[in-house]
Coordinates of C-alpha atoms in Angstrom, one line a residue:
X1 CA 9.5 -24.4 -13.3
X2 CA 7.4 -26.0 -10.9
X3 CA 9.1 -26.8 -7.4
X4 CA 8.6 -30.0 -5.5
X5 CA 6.2 -30.1 -2.6
X6 CA 9.4 -30.4 -0.1
X7 CA 8.9 -28.9 3.0
X8 CA 5.2 -27.9 2.6
X9 CA 3.7 -25.9 5.3
X10 CA 0.1 -25.7 5.9
X11 CA -2.2 -23.2 6.8
X12 CA -3.4 -22.8 10.8
X13 CA -5.9 -20.3 11.3
X14 CA -6.0 -18.8 8.1
X15 CA -2.2 -17.9 8.4
X16 CA 1.2 -19.5 7.7
X17 CA 2.4 -21.6 10.6
X18 CA 4.4 -21.3 12.6
X19 CA 3.1 -17.6 13.3
X20 CA 6.2 -15.2 13.0
X21 CA 6.0 -11.7 12.1
X22 CA 5.8 -11.2 8.6
X23 CA 8.9 -8.8 7.2
X24 CA 7.7 -8.7 3.3
X25 CA 5.2 -10.2 0.8
X26 CA 5.2 -10.2 -2.9
X27 CA 2.6 -11.4 -5.4
X28 CA 3.9 -12.2 -8.9
X29 CA 2.5 -9.5 -11.5
X30 CA 2.1 -12.1 -14.3
X31 CA 0.5 -14.9 -12.1
X32 CA -1.4 -13.8 -8.8
X33 CA -1.2 -17.5 -7.6
X34 CA 2.8 -17.2 -7.1
X35 CA 3.0 -15.5 -3.8
X36 CA 6.1 -15.2 -1.7
X37 CA 6.3 -14.3 2.0
X38 CA 9.2 -13.4 4.3
X39 CA 8.9 -14.3 7.9
X40 CA 11.5 -12.9 10.9
X41 CA 12.7 -15.4 13.0
X42 CA 15.3 -16.2 15.7
X43 CA 18.6 -15.6 14.3
X44 CA 21.4 -18.0 14.8
X45 CA 18.8 -20.8 14.5
X46 CA 18.6 -22.5 11.0
X47 CA 15.1 -23.8 11.4
X48 CA 13.5 -20.9 13.4
X49 CA 15.5 -18.1 11.7
X50 CA 14.2 -15.9 9.0
X51 CA 12.2 -17.3 6.5
X52 CA 11.1 -17.2 2.7
X53 CA 8.0 -19.1 1.8
X54 CA 6.6 -19.6 -1.8
X55 CA 3.0 -20.5 -2.9
X56 CA 2.3 -21.3 -6.8
X57 CA -1.2 -22.7 -5.5
X58 CA -3.1 -19.5 -4.6
X59 CA -2.2 -19.6 -0.7
X60 CA -3.3 -23.3 -0.4
X61 CA 0.1 -24.9 0.1
X62 CA 3.2 -23.2 0.9
X63 CA 6.9 -24.2 0.7
X64 CA 9.7 -23.0 2.7
X65 CA 12.6 -22.1 0.2
X66 CA 15.0 -21.6 3.2
X67 CA 14.9 -25.5 3.6
X68 CA 15.4 -26.7 -0.1
X69 CA 17.9 -29.2 -0.3
X70 CA 20.1 -27.5 -3.1
X71 CA 19.2 -24.0 -2.0
X72 CA 22.0 -21.8 -0.6
X73 CA 19.3 -19.3 1.0
X74 CA 19.1 -21.0 4.3
X75 CA 22.8 -20.1 4.9
X76 CA 22.0 -16.4 4.2
X77 CA 18.6 -16.0 5.9
X78 CA 20.6 -17.6 8.9
X79 CA 22.3 -14.4 9.4
X80 CA 20.0 -11.7 7.6
X81 CA 16.5 -10.8 7.3
X82 CA 14.7 -10.2 3.9
X83 CA 13.5 -6.6 3.9
X84 CA 11.6 -6.5 0.8
X85 CA 10.9 -9.1 -2.1
X86 CA 11.0 -7.8 -5.7
X87 CA 9.3 -10.1 -8.7
X88 CA 10.4 -9.3 -12.3
X89 CA 7.2 -8.0 -13.7
X90 CA 7.5 -9.9 -17.0
X91 CA 9.0 -13.3 -15.6
X92 CA 7.9 -14.4 -12.1
X93 CA 10.9 -16.7 -12.0
X94 CA 13.2 -13.7 -11.4
X95 CA 13.1 -12.8 -7.7
X96 CA 15.2 -10.2 -5.8
X97 CA 15.9 -10.1 -2.2
X98 CA 16.6 -7.1 -0.4
X99 CA 18.4 -8.1 3.0
X100 CA 18.8 -6.3 6.2
X101 CA 21.0 -7.0 9.3
X102 CA 23.6 -8.8 7.0
X103 CA 26.7 -9.8 9.3
X104 CA 29.1 -10.6 6.4
X105 CA 30.6 -7.4 5.2
X106 CA 29.6 -6.6 1.7
X107 CA 27.8 -10.0 0.8
X108 CA 24.6 -11.2 0.3
X109 CA 23.0 -7.8 0.4
X110 CA 20.6 -8.5 -2.9
X111 CA 20.0 -12.1 -3.5
X112 CA 18.5 -13.1 -7.0
X113 CA 17.0 -16.5 -8.1
X114 CA 16.2 -16.8 -11.9
X115 CA 14.6 -20.2 -11.3
X116 CA 11.7 -19.3 -9.2
X117 CA 13.4 -19.2 -5.8
X118 CA 15.2 -22.9 -5.9
X119 CA 18.6 -21.2 -6.1
X120 CA 20.1 -17.9 -5.1
X121 CA 23.1 -15.8 -6.2
X122 CA 24.4 -12.9 -4.7
X123 CA 24.3 -9.7 -6.7
X124 CA 25.9 -7.5 -3.9
X125 CA 28.9 -6.2 -5.8
X126 CA 29.5 -2.4 -5.3
X127 CA 27.1 -2.2 -2.5
X128 CA 28.1 -1.0 1.0
X129 CA 28.0 -3.0 4.2
X130 CA 24.6 -1.3 5.1
X131 CA 21.5 -3.1 4.8
X132 CA 19.2 -3.0 1.6
X133 CA 15.5 -1.9 2.4
X134 CA 13.8 -1.8 -0.7
X135 CA 14.3 -2.6 -4.3
X136 CA 12.5 -1.0 -7.0
X137 CA 12.4 -2.2 -10.9
X138 CA 12.2 0.5 -13.5
X139 CA 9.8 -0.6 -16.1
X140 CA 10.8 -0.3 -19.6
X141 CA 14.5 -0.9 -19.2
X142 CA 16.4 -4.1 -19.3
X143 CA 16.7 -5.3 -15.6
X144 CA 17.2 -1.9 -14.3
X145 CA 16.9 -2.3 -10.4
X146 CA 17.1 0.7 -7.9
X147 CA 18.3 -0.4 -4.3
X148 CA 17.6 1.8 -1.3
X149 CA 19.9 1.4 1.7
X150 CA 20.6 2.9 4.8
X151 CA 23.6 4.7 3.2
X152 CA 21.9 5.9 -0.2
X153 CA 20.3 4.6 -3.8
X154 CA 22.0 2.3 -5.8
X155 CA 21.5 1.5 -9.7
X156 CA 22.1 -2.2 -10.7
X157 CA 24.1 -2.9 -13.9
X158 CA 23.8 -6.4 -15.0
X159 CA 26.6 -5.9 -17.8
X160 CA 29.5 -4.9 -15.4
X161 CA 31.4 -7.8 -13.6
X162 CA 30.3 -11.5 -13.3
X163 CA 27.1 -11.0 -11.7
X164 CA 26.7 -7.1 -12.3
X165 CA 27.7 -4.1 -10.1
X166 CA 25.8 -1.6 -8.0
X167 CA 26.7 2.3 -9.2

Protein backbone atom coordinates (compact mmCIF):
# COMPACT_ATOMS: atom_id res chain seq x y z
CA UNK A 1 0.00 0.00 0.00
CA UNK A 2 1.09 3.53 -0.69
CA UNK A 3 1.30 5.60 2.47
CA UNK A 4 -0.18 9.10 2.56
CA UNK A 5 2.26 12.00 2.55
CA UNK A 6 1.80 12.71 6.23
CA UNK A 7 4.69 14.44 7.98
CA UNK A 8 6.77 14.81 4.80
CA UNK A 9 10.43 15.58 5.35
CA UNK A 10 12.43 17.40 2.70
CA UNK A 11 16.05 17.14 1.67
CA UNK A 12 18.48 19.78 2.87
CA UNK A 13 21.96 19.81 1.32
CA UNK A 14 21.51 16.25 0.04
CA UNK A 15 20.43 14.71 3.34
CA UNK A 16 17.45 14.41 5.62
CA UNK A 17 16.59 17.34 7.85
CA UNK A 18 16.99 17.74 10.74
CA UNK A 19 20.48 16.32 10.65
CA UNK A 20 20.91 13.60 13.25
CA UNK A 21 23.17 10.52 13.23
CA UNK A 22 21.96 7.67 11.01
CA UNK A 23 21.77 4.39 12.93
CA UNK A 24 20.45 2.10 10.16
CA UNK A 25 19.44 2.14 6.51
CA UNK A 26 17.78 -0.46 4.26
CA UNK A 27 16.66 -0.62 0.64
CA UNK A 28 13.87 -3.02 -0.37
CA UNK A 29 15.29 -5.86 -2.48
CA UNK A 30 12.11 -5.93 -4.60
CA UNK A 31 11.86 -2.14 -5.17
CA UNK A 32 14.91 0.10 -4.97
CA UNK A 33 12.68 3.19 -4.60
CA UNK A 34 11.63 2.01 -1.12
CA UNK A 35 14.20 3.09 1.45
CA UNK A 36 14.07 3.13 5.25
CA UNK A 37 16.44 5.24 7.31
CA UNK A 38 16.68 5.30 11.12
CA UNK A 39 18.09 8.29 12.99
CA UNK A 40 19.37 8.65 16.52
CA UNK A 41 17.87 11.48 18.51
CA UNK A 42 17.41 12.69 22.04
CA UNK A 43 15.49 10.16 24.11
CA UNK A 44 12.53 11.31 26.19
CA UNK A 45 11.41 13.77 23.52
CA UNK A 46 8.68 12.56 21.17
CA UNK A 47 9.48 15.02 18.38
CA UNK A 48 13.29 14.92 18.44
CA UNK A 49 13.75 11.35 19.68
CA UNK A 50 14.83 8.34 17.66
CA UNK A 51 13.12 8.33 14.25
CA UNK A 52 12.30 6.06 11.34
CA UNK A 53 11.85 7.63 7.90
CA UNK A 54 10.59 6.00 4.71
CA UNK A 55 10.82 7.03 1.10
CA UNK A 56 8.82 5.26 -1.59
CA UNK A 57 9.83 7.75 -4.21
CA UNK A 58 13.57 7.28 -4.60
CA UNK A 59 14.68 9.70 -1.85
CA UNK A 60 12.80 12.75 -3.13
CA UNK A 61 10.24 12.67 -0.29
CA UNK A 62 10.50 11.11 3.15
CA UNK A 63 7.75 10.29 5.65
CA UNK A 64 8.42 10.27 9.39
CA UNK A 65 6.86 6.92 10.36
CA UNK A 66 7.44 7.74 14.03
CA UNK A 67 4.70 10.39 13.86
CA UNK A 68 1.99 8.64 11.82
CA UNK A 69 -1.37 9.10 13.53
CA UNK A 70 -2.32 5.39 13.71
CA UNK A 71 1.16 4.05 14.39
CA UNK A 72 2.53 2.93 17.74
CA UNK A 73 6.13 3.25 16.55
CA UNK A 74 6.65 6.70 18.06
CA UNK A 75 5.97 5.34 21.55
CA UNK A 76 8.61 2.65 20.98
CA UNK A 77 11.28 4.88 19.43
CA UNK A 78 10.69 7.38 22.21
CA UNK A 79 12.44 4.91 24.55
CA UNK A 80 14.59 2.83 22.20
CA UNK A 81 16.93 3.25 19.27
CA UNK A 82 16.74 1.36 15.99
CA UNK A 83 19.90 -0.70 15.52
CA UNK A 84 19.05 -2.51 12.28
CA UNK A 85 16.32 -2.58 9.61
CA UNK A 86 15.46 -5.81 7.80
CA UNK A 87 13.12 -5.88 4.80
CA UNK A 88 11.63 -9.18 3.68
CA UNK A 89 13.41 -10.10 0.42
CA UNK A 90 10.10 -11.14 -1.18
CA UNK A 91 7.71 -8.50 0.17
CA UNK A 92 8.71 -4.87 0.77
CA UNK A 93 5.71 -4.41 3.09
CA UNK A 94 7.20 -6.75 5.72
CA UNK A 95 9.74 -4.81 7.77
CA UNK A 96 11.54 -5.80 10.96
CA UNK A 97 13.39 -3.47 13.34
CA UNK A 98 16.11 -4.50 15.79
CA UNK A 99 15.75 -2.27 18.84
CA UNK A 100 18.52 -1.25 21.24
CA UNK A 101 18.71 0.71 24.46
CA UNK A 102 15.23 -0.57 25.37
CA UNK A 103 13.82 0.51 28.72
CA UNK A 104 10.76 -1.74 29.12
CA UNK A 105 11.85 -5.19 30.21
CA UNK A 106 11.50 -7.82 27.50
CA UNK A 107 9.20 -5.77 25.27
CA UNK A 108 9.70 -4.19 21.86
CA UNK A 109 13.09 -5.79 21.16
CA UNK A 110 11.99 -6.62 17.61
CA UNK A 111 9.20 -4.70 15.91
CA UNK A 112 7.40 -5.96 12.80
CA UNK A 113 5.21 -4.22 10.24
CA UNK A 114 3.32 -6.05 7.51
CA UNK A 115 1.88 -2.90 5.90
CA UNK A 116 4.96 -0.98 4.82
CA UNK A 117 5.62 0.66 8.19
CA UNK A 118 2.21 2.18 8.93
CA UNK A 119 1.56 0.04 12.04
CA UNK A 120 3.92 -2.09 14.15
CA UNK A 121 3.72 -5.17 16.39
CA UNK A 122 6.26 -6.34 18.93
CA UNK A 123 7.50 -9.86 18.18
CA UNK A 124 9.79 -10.04 21.20
CA UNK A 125 8.42 -13.11 23.01
CA UNK A 126 11.31 -15.29 24.15
CA UNK A 127 14.02 -12.64 23.89
CA UNK A 128 16.06 -11.53 26.89
CA UNK A 129 16.12 -7.96 28.21
CA UNK A 130 19.23 -7.20 26.14
CA UNK A 131 19.39 -5.08 22.99
CA UNK A 132 18.95 -6.65 19.56
CA UNK A 133 21.78 -5.49 17.32
CA UNK A 134 21.20 -7.21 13.99
CA UNK A 135 18.57 -9.27 12.15
CA UNK A 136 19.20 -11.77 9.34
CA UNK A 137 16.63 -13.36 7.02
CA UNK A 138 17.33 -16.98 6.06
CA UNK A 139 16.57 -17.18 2.35
CA UNK A 140 14.71 -20.27 1.20
CA UNK A 141 12.82 -20.74 4.45
CA UNK A 142 9.42 -19.45 5.53
CA UNK A 143 10.09 -16.31 7.55
CA UNK A 144 13.07 -17.68 9.48
CA UNK A 145 14.82 -14.72 11.06
CA UNK A 146 17.85 -14.68 13.33
CA UNK A 147 18.48 -11.98 15.93
CA UNK A 148 21.95 -11.12 17.20
CA UNK A 149 21.68 -9.73 20.73
CA UNK A 150 24.04 -8.64 23.47
CA UNK A 151 23.35 -12.07 25.02
CA UNK A 152 23.47 -14.43 22.02
CA UNK A 153 21.73 -15.43 18.78
CA UNK A 154 18.03 -16.32 18.63
CA UNK A 155 15.88 -17.92 15.90
CA UNK A 156 12.33 -16.67 15.29
CA UNK A 157 9.62 -19.35 15.06
CA UNK A 158 6.45 -17.65 13.76
CA UNK A 159 4.38 -20.79 14.41
CA UNK A 160 4.73 -20.66 18.22
CA UNK A 161 2.43 -18.39 20.23
CA UNK A 162 0.25 -15.51 19.06
CA UNK A 163 3.07 -13.48 17.47
CA UNK A 164 5.69 -16.22 17.31
CA UNK A 165 8.55 -16.94 19.70
CA UNK A 166 12.32 -16.54 19.69
CA UNK A 167 14.23 -19.72 20.53
